[in-house]
Amino acid sequence: MSGELEAAAHGLSGRLLIQAATSAAVWVERNAAALDAINVFPVPDGDTGTNLSLTLWAAARGVAEESGSSDAPSLTEVAAALARAALLGARGNSGVILSQWLRGLAEAVEGAETVEGSALGTALGAAAVSAAGAISNPREGTMVTVAEAVGEAVATVEAGAEPQAVIERALAAARVAVAKTPEQMPLLAEAGVVDAGGEGLALVLQGMLQGLTGEPLPAVPIDAGRIDEAWLSRAEATTAEGRYGFCTEFNVIGNGLEGARLKEALSEVGDSVVVAGSAELLHAHVHTLEPEAAFAMGERYGQVSDRKADDMHEQHTQVRSGTGNAAAVAVVAVAAGDGFAALFQELGATVVDGGHTFNPDAASLLEAARTTGAQDVIVLPGHRNVIPAAEQAAALSEGARMHVVPTTSMPAGVAALLAWGEGASPEETVAEMTNAHQQIVTGAVAHAARTVQAPVPLREGQPFALIEDKPIAGGDSTEHALTVLIEELRARQPQSSLLTLYAGDEPSAEAAAAVRAGAGAGLDVEVVVGGQPHYPFIVSLE
């Protein structure tokens, strides 16, 4: 955490809630592996910490996008943005419950500029009620139980108590409740651990408290213990292949949605059903042997998106072997356009959507790096404007070591990925990728947004060629500008042997003719539909 922190003496404000949420995201991320290591309920799939971390970072990123640019965002706006972003980005049982907890908090503070004392206590109580409402059959000794204990503990705080005093009491109650979870659920006692979700909520509160006080977070993660090996062996022996099924999740968008009805329907195809959200947006979670049947249930109610089905038997096997999902080296690439995104994915990269502005923030890159589970993550920014955010993400990363290969175009990212050798060390991979992307020269065709005289004269709407983001000439047509671009690229790099044309849409016959005219002899030509916005054509020579 850096920068000047807002004081909490006058209640919980919007800006202060952002500080608290960001601090919580950092602290939970730092302890994600510790939570994963004690995850046994509802199944020992080793992902509670990861899911809580991803959900919190989705919430933090959502607030940054919706409210973070304001000097004084309202508490109502921030709390609502946190809840909505957490719901959209919720992962796993614990993530959905956390998103519903945040929703209850948001609803309780709606309309308030700040809250303190008893009002904040009431909001935490409402958060617990909301979290419990997401579960079909809440059990004692879980994250919901800890949330309820927190709500009860702060129900009687005095009206003028400062926010940090309320969260201190909440955290103390959470720690006591977490310690009791093995007494409440025999499964936990047999496995020799406390509930991972409950411990996760305690970490959320601890992170929030540090954010409120401005004190630095501990440098060392907590020691949450380990699952008893004998219990794991027995669980493995009594679990048939595939019995755990799939951790299945999706969002439903519509009007007049009823979470209770969707919960009831999903209970017919699986268990561990959690449904959270509103009449316009629901996030559903279910453990089932039939993910497609669960998706079909959602389609009865509205438009289904963000489908996910993780094989829990495979996850359990990884927990048992201690291997987890981690790869040695992973790559995160920023892409704009369905074609480019698909190409990057085919080459093994995790893709961050650059959107029309090609300006993803550091939080988006950090979240993508975390999802890879890798020890080392290489980031391909794809545009000079993204390099600062990538470098910031690398500096902030608490888990994976992040390395930035400063690609300034998406074709350069493709070249870098093609140089990615299996088994190479992170340092070797960075060196190979850096060398590969420096061997290509890239240009594009765009249309002038306004009339200008420099660096080249252009009329508003006129097609023009640019190389490395610098305009070089206007064109009479898009195809003419493309011909000029290719000729100039060839003049700058005459030794090249491969020309790749990335089209925003399916290229026309005129565009194909322009490529042939500009390429001339001695070049292999490839045409790819990149689907990129703003640029009808992007061209690379290598």
CSV table of N, CA, C and O in Angstrom, one decimal, residues 398-492:
chain,number,residue,atom,x,y,z
A,398,GLU,N,2.7,-10.0,-5.3
A,398,GLU,CA,3.1,-10.6,-4.0
A,398,GLU,C,3.4,-12.1,-4.2
A,398,GLU,O,4.0,-12.7,-3.3
A,399,GLY,N,2.9,-12.7,-5.3
A,399,GLY,CA,3.1,-14.1,-5.5
A,399,GLY,C,4.1,-14.4,-6.5
A,399,GLY,O,5.3,-14.5,-6.3
A,400,ALA,N,3.6,-14.5,-7.8
A,400,ALA,CA,4.5,-14.9,-8.9
A,400,ALA,C,5.5,-13.8,-9.1
A,400,ALA,O,5.2,-12.6,-8.9
A,401,ARG,N,6.6,-14.2,-9.6
A,401,ARG,CA,7.6,-13.2,-10.1
A,401,ARG,C,7.1,-12.8,-11.5
A,401,ARG,O,7.0,-13.7,-12.4
A,402,MET,N,6.9,-11.5,-11.8
A,402,MET,CA,6.4,-11.1,-13.1
A,402,MET,C,7.6,-10.4,-13.8
A,402,MET,O,8.3,-9.6,-13.3
A,403,HIS,N,7.7,-10.8,-15.1
A,403,HIS,CA,8.7,-10.2,-16.0
A,403,HIS,C,8.0,-9.6,-17.2
A,403,HIS,O,7.1,-10.2,-17.8
A,404,VAL,N,8.4,-8.4,-17.5
A,404,VAL,CA,7.8,-7.6,-18.6
A,404,VAL,C,8.7,-7.7,-19.9
A,404,VAL,O,9.8,-7.2,-19.8
A,405,VAL,N,8.2,-8.3,-20.9
A,405,VAL,CA,8.8,-8.2,-22.2
A,405,VAL,C,8.1,-7.0,-23.0
A,405,VAL,O,6.9,-7.2,-23.3
A,406,PRO,N,8.7,-5.9,-23.2
A,406,PRO,CA,8.0,-4.6,-23.6
A,406,PRO,C,7.6,-4.6,-25.0
A,406,PRO,O,8.0,-3.8,-25.8
A,407,THR,N,6.7,-5.5,-25.4
A,407,THR,CA,6.2,-5.5,-26.8
A,407,THR,C,5.3,-4.3,-26.9
A,407,THR,O,4.5,-4.0,-26.1
A,408,THR,N,5.4,-3.6,-28.1
A,408,THR,CA,4.6,-2.4,-28.4
A,408,THR,C,3.5,-2.6,-29.4
A,408,THR,O,2.9,-1.7,-29.8
A,409,SER,N,3.4,-3.9,-29.8
A,409,SER,CA,2.3,-4.2,-30.8
A,409,SER,C,1.9,-5.7,-30.5
A,409,SER,O,2.6,-6.5,-30.0
A,410,MET,N,0.7,-6.0,-31.0
A,410,MET,CA,0.2,-7.4,-30.8
A,410,MET,C,1.0,-8.4,-31.7
A,410,MET,O,1.3,-9.5,-31.3
A,411,PRO,N,1.3,-8.0,-33.0
A,411,PRO,CA,2.2,-8.9,-33.7
A,411,PRO,C,3.5,-9.2,-33.1
A,411,PRO,O,4.1,-10.3,-33.2
A,412,ALA,N,4.1,-8.2,-32.4
A,412,ALA,CA,5.3,-8.4,-31.6
A,412,ALA,C,5.1,-9.5,-30.5
A,412,ALA,O,6.0,-10.3,-30.2
A,413,GLY,N,3.9,-9.4,-29.9
A,413,GLY,CA,3.6,-10.4,-28.9
A,413,GLY,C,3.5,-11.8,-29.5
A,413,GLY,O,3.9,-12.8,-28.9
A,414,VAL,N,2.9,-11.9,-30.7
A,414,VAL,CA,2.9,-13.2,-31.4
A,414,VAL,C,4.3,-13.8,-31.7
A,414,VAL,O,4.6,-14.9,-31.4
A,415,ALA,N,5.2,-12.9,-32.1
A,415,ALA,CA,6.5,-13.3,-32.4
A,415,ALA,C,7.2,-13.8,-31.1
A,415,ALA,O,7.9,-14.8,-31.1
A,416,ALA,N,6.9,-13.1,-30.0
A,416,ALA,CA,7.5,-13.5,-28.7
A,416,ALA,C,7.0,-14.8,-28.3
A,416,ALA,O,7.8,-15.7,-27.8
A,417,LEU,N,5.7,-15.1,-28.4
A,417,LEU,CA,5.1,-16.3,-28.0
A,417,LEU,C,5.7,-17.5,-28.9
A,417,LEU,O,5.9,-18.6,-28.4
A,418,LEU,N,5.9,-17.2,-30.1
A,418,LEU,CA,6.5,-18.3,-31.0
A,418,LEU,C,7.9,-18.7,-30.6
A,418,LEU,O,8.4,-19.8,-30.9
A,419,ALA,N,8.5,-17.8,-29.8
A,419,ALA,CA,9.9,-18.1,-29.3
A,419,ALA,C,9.9,-18.8,-28.0
A,419,ALA,O,10.9,-19.1,-27.4
A,420,TRP,N,8.7,-19.0,-27.4
A,420,TRP,CA,8.6,-19.6,-26.1
A,420,TRP,C,8.9,-21.1,-26.1
A,420,TRP,O,8.2,-21.9,-26.7
A,421,GLY,N,10.0,-21.5,-25.6
A,421,GLY,CA,10.5,-22.9,-25.6
A,421,GLY,C,10.1,-23.6,-24.3
A,421,GLY,O,10.3,-23.1,-23.2
A,422,GLU,N,9.6,-24.8,-24.5
A,422,GLU,CA,9.2,-25.6,-23.3
A,422,GLU,C,10.4,-26.0,-22.5
A,422,GLU,O,11.5,-26.4,-23.1
A,423,GLY,N,10.4,-25.9,-21.2
A,423,GLY,CA,11.5,-26.3,-20.4
A,423,GLY,C,12.5,-25.2,-20.1
A,423,GLY,O,13.4,-25.4,-19.3
A,424,ALA,N,12.4,-24.1,-20.8
A,424,ALA,CA,13.4,-23.1,-20.7
A,424,ALA,C,13.2,-22.3,-19.3
A,424,ALA,O,12.1,-22.2,-18.8
A,425,SER,N,14.3,-21.8,-18.8
A,425,SER,CA,14.2,-21.0,-17.5
A,425,SER,C,13.5,-19.7,-17.8
A,425,SER,O,13.4,-19.3,-19.0
A,426,PRO,N,12.9,-19.1,-16.8
A,426,PRO,CA,12.3,-17.7,-17.0
A,426,PRO,C,13.2,-16.7,-17.6
A,426,PRO,O,12.8,-16.0,-18.5
A,427,GLU,N,14.5,-16.7,-17.2
A,427,GLU,CA,15.5,-15.8,-17.7
A,427,GLU,C,15.7,-16.1,-19.2
A,427,GLU,O,15.8,-15.2,-20.1
A,428,GLU,N,15.9,-17.4,-19.5
A,428,GLU,CA,16.1,-17.7,-20.9
A,428,GLU,C,14.9,-17.4,-21.8
A,428,GLU,O,15.0,-16.9,-22.9
A,429,THR,N,13.7,-17.6,-21.3
A,429,THR,CA,12.5,-17.3,-22.0
A,429,THR,C,12.4,-15.8,-22.3
A,429,THR,O,12.0,-15.4,-23.4
A,430,VAL,N,12.6,-15.0,-21.3
A,430,VAL,CA,12.5,-13.6,-21.4
A,430,VAL,C,13.5,-13.1,-22.5
A,430,VAL,O,13.2,-12.3,-23.4
A,431,ALA,N,14.7,-13.7,-22.5
A,431,ALA,CA,15.8,-13.3,-23.4
A,431,ALA,C,15.3,-13.7,-24.8
A,431,ALA,O,15.5,-12.9,-25.8
A,432,GLU,N,14.8,-14.9,-25.0
A,432,GLU,CA,14.4,-15.4,-26.3
A,432,GLU,C,13.2,-14.6,-26.9
A,432,GLU,O,13.2,-14.2,-28.0
A,433,MET,N,12.3,-14.3,-26.0
A,433,MET,CA,11.1,-13.5,-26.4
A,433,MET,C,11.5,-12.0,-26.8
A,433,MET,O,11.0,-11.5,-27.8
A,434,THR,N,12.4,-11.5,-26.0
A,434,THR,CA,12.9,-10.1,-26.3
A,434,THR,C,13.6,-10.1,-27.6
A,434,THR,O,13.3,-9.2,-28.5
A,435,ASN,N,14.4,-11.0,-27.9
A,435,ASN,CA,15.1,-11.1,-29.2
A,435,ASN,C,14.1,-11.3,-30.3
A,435,ASN,O,14.3,-10.6,-31.4
A,436,ALA,N,13.1,-12.1,-30.1
A,436,ALA,CA,12.2,-12.4,-31.2
A,436,ALA,C,11.3,-11.2,-31.6
A,436,ALA,O,11.2,-10.9,-32.8
A,437,HIS,N,10.8,-10.5,-30.6
A,437,HIS,CA,9.9,-9.4,-30.9
A,437,HIS,C,10.7,-8.2,-31.5
A,437,HIS,O,10.1,-7.3,-32.2
A,438,GLN,N,12.0,-8.2,-31.2
A,438,GLN,CA,12.8,-7.1,-31.8
A,438,GLN,C,13.2,-7.3,-33.2
A,438,GLN,O,13.7,-6.4,-33.9
A,439,GLN,N,12.9,-8.5,-33.7
A,439,GLN,CA,13.2,-8.8,-35.1
A,439,GLN,C,12.1,-8.4,-36.1
A,439,GLN,O,12.3,-8.6,-37.3
A,440,ILE,N,11.0,-7.9,-35.6
A,440,ILE,CA,9.9,-7.6,-36.5
A,440,ILE,C,9.7,-6.1,-36.5
A,440,ILE,O,10.0,-5.4,-35.5
A,441,VAL,N,9.1,-5.6,-37.5
A,441,VAL,CA,8.7,-4.2,-37.6
A,441,VAL,C,7.2,-4.2,-37.9
A,441,VAL,O,6.7,-5.0,-38.7
A,442,THR,N,6.5,-3.3,-37.3
A,442,THR,CA,5.0,-3.3,-37.3
A,442,THR,C,4.4,-2.0,-37.7
A,442,THR,O,4.9,-0.9,-37.3
A,443,GLY,N,3.4,-2.0,-38.5
A,443,GLY,CA,2.7,-0.8,-38.9
A,443,GLY,C,1.2,-1.1,-39.0
A,443,GLY,O,0.7,-2.2,-38.8
A,444,ALA,N,0.4,0.0,-39.3
A,444,ALA,CA,-1.0,-0.2,-39.3
A,444,ALA,C,-1.6,0.9,-40.2
A,444,ALA,O,-1.0,1.9,-40.5
A,445,VAL,N,-2.9,0.6,-40.5
A,445,VAL,CA,-3.7,1.6,-41.3
A,445,VAL,C,-4.8,2.0,-40.3
A,445,VAL,O,-5.5,1.2,-39.7
A,446,ALA,N,-5.0,3.3,-40.2
A,446,ALA,CA,-6.1,3.9,-39.4
A,446,ALA,C,-6.8,5.0,-40.2
A,446,ALA,O,-6.4,5.4,-41.3
A,447,HIS,N,-7.8,5.6,-39.5
A,447,HIS,CA,-8.5,6.8,-40.1
A,447,HIS,C,-8.3,8.0,-39.2
A,447,HIS,O,-8.4,7.8,-37.9
A,448,ALA,N,-8.0,9.1,-39.7
A,448,ALA,CA,-7.7,10.3,-38.9
A,448,ALA,C,-8.9,10.8,-38.1
A,448,ALA,O,-10.0,10.9,-38.7
A,449,ALA,N,-8.8,11.0,-36.9
A,449,ALA,CA,-9.9,11.4,-36.0
A,449,ALA,C,-10.2,12.9,-36.2
A,449,ALA,O,-11.3,13.3,-36.0
A,450,ARG,N,-9.2,13.7,-36.7
A,450,ARG,CA,-9.4,15.1,-37.0
A,450,ARG,C,-8.4,15.6,-38.0
A,450,ARG,O,-7.5,14.9,-38.3
A,451,THR,N,-8.6,16.7,-38.5
A,451,THR,CA,-7.7,17.3,-39.5
A,451,THR,C,-6.5,17.8,-38.8
A,451,THR,O,-6.6,18.6,-37.8
A,452,VAL,N,-5.3,17.4,-39.3
A,452,VAL,CA,-4.0,17.9,-38.8
A,452,VAL,C,-3.1,18.2,-39.9
A,452,VAL,O,-3.2,17.8,-41.0
A,453,GLN,N,-2.0,19.0,-39.6
A,453,GLN,CA,-1.0,19.3,-40.5
A,453,GLN,C,0.3,18.6,-40.2
A,453,GLN,O,1.2,18.5,-41.1
A,454,ALA,N,0.5,18.1,-39.0
A,454,ALA,CA,1.8,17.5,-38.6
A,454,ALA,C,1.5,16.3,-37.8
A,454,ALA,O,0.5,16.2,-37.1
A,455,PRO,N,2.3,15.2,-37.9
A,455,PRO,CA,3.6,15.2,-38.6
A,455,PRO,C,3.4,15.0,-40.1
A,455,PRO,O,4.3,15.2,-40.9
A,456,VAL,N,2.1,14.6,-40.6
A,456,VAL,CA,1.8,14.6,-42.0
A,456,VAL,C,0.4,15.2,-42.1
A,456,VAL,O,-0.4,15.0,-41.3
A,457,PRO,N,0.2,15.9,-43.2
A,457,PRO,CA,-1.2,16.5,-43.4
A,457,PRO,C,-2.2,15.4,-43.6
A,457,PRO,O,-2.1,14.5,-44.4
A,458,LEU,N,-3.3,15.5,-42.8
A,458,LEU,CA,-4.4,14.5,-42.9
A,458,LEU,C,-5.7,15.3,-42.7
A,458,LEU,O,-5.9,16.2,-41.9
A,459,ARG,N,-6.8,14.8,-43.5
A,459,ARG,CA,-8.1,15.3,-43.3
A,459,ARG,C,-8.9,14.4,-42.3
A,459,ARG,O,-8.5,13.2,-42.2
A,460,GLU,N,-9.8,15.0,-41.7
A,460,GLU,CA,-10.6,14.1,-40.8
A,460,GLU,C,-11.3,13.0,-41.6
A,460,GLU,O,-11.9,13.2,-42.6
A,461,GLY,N,-11.1,11.8,-41.1
A,461,GLY,CA,-11.6,10.6,-41.7
A,461,GLY,C,-10.7,10.0,-42.8
A,461,GLY,O,-11.1,8.9,-43.3
A,462,GLN,N,-9.6,10.6,-43.1
A,462,GLN,CA,-8.8,10.1,-44.2
A,462,GLN,C,-8.0,8.9,-43.7
A,462,GLN,O,-7.4,8.9,-42.6
A,463,PRO,N,-7.9,7.8,-44.5
A,463,PRO,CA,-7.0,6.7,-44.1
A,463,PRO,C,-5.6,7.1,-44.2
A,463,PRO,O,-5.2,7.9,-45.1
A,464,PHE,N,-4.8,6.6,-43.3
A,464,PHE,CA,-3.3,6.9,-43.3
A,464,PHE,C,-2.6,5.7,-42.8
A,464,PHE,O,-3.1,4.8,-42.1
A,465,ALA,N,-1.3,5.7,-43.1
A,465,ALA,CA,-0.4,4.6,-42.7
A,465,ALA,C,0.5,5.1,-41.5
A,465,ALA,O,0.9,6.3,-41.5
A,466,LEU,N,0.7,4.2,-40.6
A,466,LEU,CA,1.6,4.6,-39.4
A,466,LEU,C,2.5,3.4,-39.1
A,466,LEU,O,2.1,2.2,-39.3
A,467,ILE,N,3.7,3.7,-38.7
A,467,ILE,CA,4.7,2.7,-38.3
A,467,ILE,C,5.1,3.0,-36.8
A,467,ILE,O,5.5,4.1,-36.5
A,468,GLU,N,5.0,2.0,-36.0
A,468,GLU,CA,5.3,2.1,-34.6
A,468,GLU,C,4.6,3.4,-34.0
A,468,GLU,O,5.2,4.2,-33.3
A,469,ASP,N,3.3,3.5,-34.3
A,469,ASP,CA,2.4,4.6,-33.8
A,469,ASP,C,2.8,6.0,-34.4
A,469,ASP,O,2.2,6.9,-33.9
A,470,LYS,N,3.6,6.1,-35.4
A,470,LYS,CA,4.0,7.4,-36.0
A,470,LYS,C,3.4,7.5,-37.4
A,470,LYS,O,3.8,6.6,-38.2
A,471,PRO,N,2.5,8.4,-37.7
A,471,PRO,CA,2.0,8.5,-39.0
A,471,PRO,C,3.1,8.8,-40.0
A,471,PRO,O,4.0,9.6,-39.8
A,472,ILE,N,3.0,8.1,-41.2
A,472,ILE,CA,4.0,8.3,-42.2
A,472,ILE,C,3.5,8.9,-43.5
A,472,ILE,O,4.2,9.6,-44.3
A,473,ALA,N,2.2,8.6,-43.8
A,473,ALA,CA,1.6,9.1,-45.1
A,473,ALA,C,0.1,8.9,-45.1
A,473,ALA,O,-0.4,7.9,-44.5
A,474,GLY,N,-0.6,9.8,-45.7
A,474,GLY,CA,-2.1,9.7,-45.9
A,474,GLY,C,-2.3,8.8,-47.2
A,474,GLY,O,-1.4,8.6,-48.0
A,475,GLY,N,-3.5,8.3,-47.4
A,475,GLY,CA,-3.9,7.5,-48.5
A,475,GLY,C,-5.2,8.0,-49.2
A,475,GLY,O,-6.0,8.6,-48.5
A,476,ASP,N,-5.3,7.7,-50.4
A,476,ASP,CA,-6.6,8.0,-51.1
A,476,ASP,C,-7.7,7.1,-50.7
A,476,ASP,O,-8.9,7.4,-50.9
A,477,SER,N,-7.3,5.9,-50.3
A,477,SER,CA,-8.3,4.9,-49.8
A,477,SER,C,-7.6,4.0,-48.8
A,477,SER,O,-6.3,4.1,-48.6
A,478,THR,N,-8.3,3.2,-48.1
A,478,THR,CA,-7.7,2.3,-47.1
A,478,THR,C,-6.7,1.4,-47.8
A,478,THR,O,-5.6,1.2,-47.2
A,479,GLU,N,-7.1,0.9,-49.0
A,479,GLU,CA,-6.2,0.0,-49.7
A,479,GLU,C,-4.9,0.7,-50.1
A,479,GLU,O,-3.8,0.2,-50.1
A,480,HIS,N,-5.0,2.0,-50.6
A,480,HIS,CA,-3.9,2.8,-51.0
A,480,HIS,C,-2.9,3.0,-49.8
A,480,HIS,O,-1.7,2.8,-49.9
A,481,ALA,N,-3.5,3.3,-48.6
A,481,ALA,CA,-2.7,3.5,-47.4
A,481,ALA,C,-2.0,2.2,-47.1
A,481,ALA,O,-0.8,2.2,-46.6
A,482,LEU,N,-2.7,1.0,-47.3
A,482,LEU,CA,-2.1,-0.3,-47.0
A,482,LEU,C,-0.9,-0.5,-47.9
A,482,LEU,O,0.2,-1.0,-47.4
A,483,THR,N,-1.0,-0.2,-49.2
A,483,THR,CA,0.1,-0.3,-50.1
A,483,THR,C,1.3,0.5,-49.7
A,483,THR,O,2.4,0.0,-49.7
A,484,VAL,N,1.0,1.8,-49.4
A,484,VAL,CA,2.1,2.7,-48.9
A,484,VAL,C,2.8,2.1,-47.7
A,484,VAL,O,4.0,2.1,-47.6
A,485,LEU,N,2.0,1.6,-46.8
A,485,LEU,CA,2.6,1.1,-45.5
A,485,LEU,C,3.5,-0.1,-45.8
A,485,LEU,O,4.6,-0.2,-45.3
A,486,ILE,N,3.0,-1.1,-46.6
A,486,ILE,CA,3.9,-2.2,-46.9
A,486,ILE,C,5.2,-1.9,-47.6
A,486,ILE,O,6.2,-2.4,-47.3
A,487,GLU,N,5.1,-1.0,-48.6
A,487,GLU,CA,6.3,-0.5,-49.3
A,487,GLU,C,7.3,0.1,-48.3
A,487,GLU,O,8.5,-0.1,-48.4
A,488,GLU,N,6.8,0.9,-47.4
A,488,GLU,CA,7.7,1.6,-46.4
A,488,GLU,C,8.3,0.6,-45.5
A,488,GLU,O,9.5,0.7,-45.1
A,489,LEU,N,7.5,-0.4,-45.0
A,489,LEU,CA,8.0,-1.4,-44.1
A,489,LEU,C,9.1,-2.2,-44.8
A,489,LEU,O,10.2,-2.5,-44.2
A,490,ARG,N,8.9,-2.5,-46.1
A,490,ARG,CA,9.9,-3.3,-46.8
A,490,ARG,C,11.2,-2.5,-47.0
A,490,ARG,O,12.3,-3.0,-47.0
A,491,ALA,N,11.0,-1.2,-47.2
A,491,ALA,CA,12.2,-0.3,-47.4
A,491,ALA,C,13.0,-0.2,-46.1
A,491,ALA,O,14.2,-0.2,-46.1
A,492,ARG,N,12.3,-0.3,-44.9
A,492,ARG,CA,13.0,-0.2,-43.7
A,492,ARG,C,13.6,-1.5,-43.2
A,492,ARG,O,14.6,-1.5,-42.5
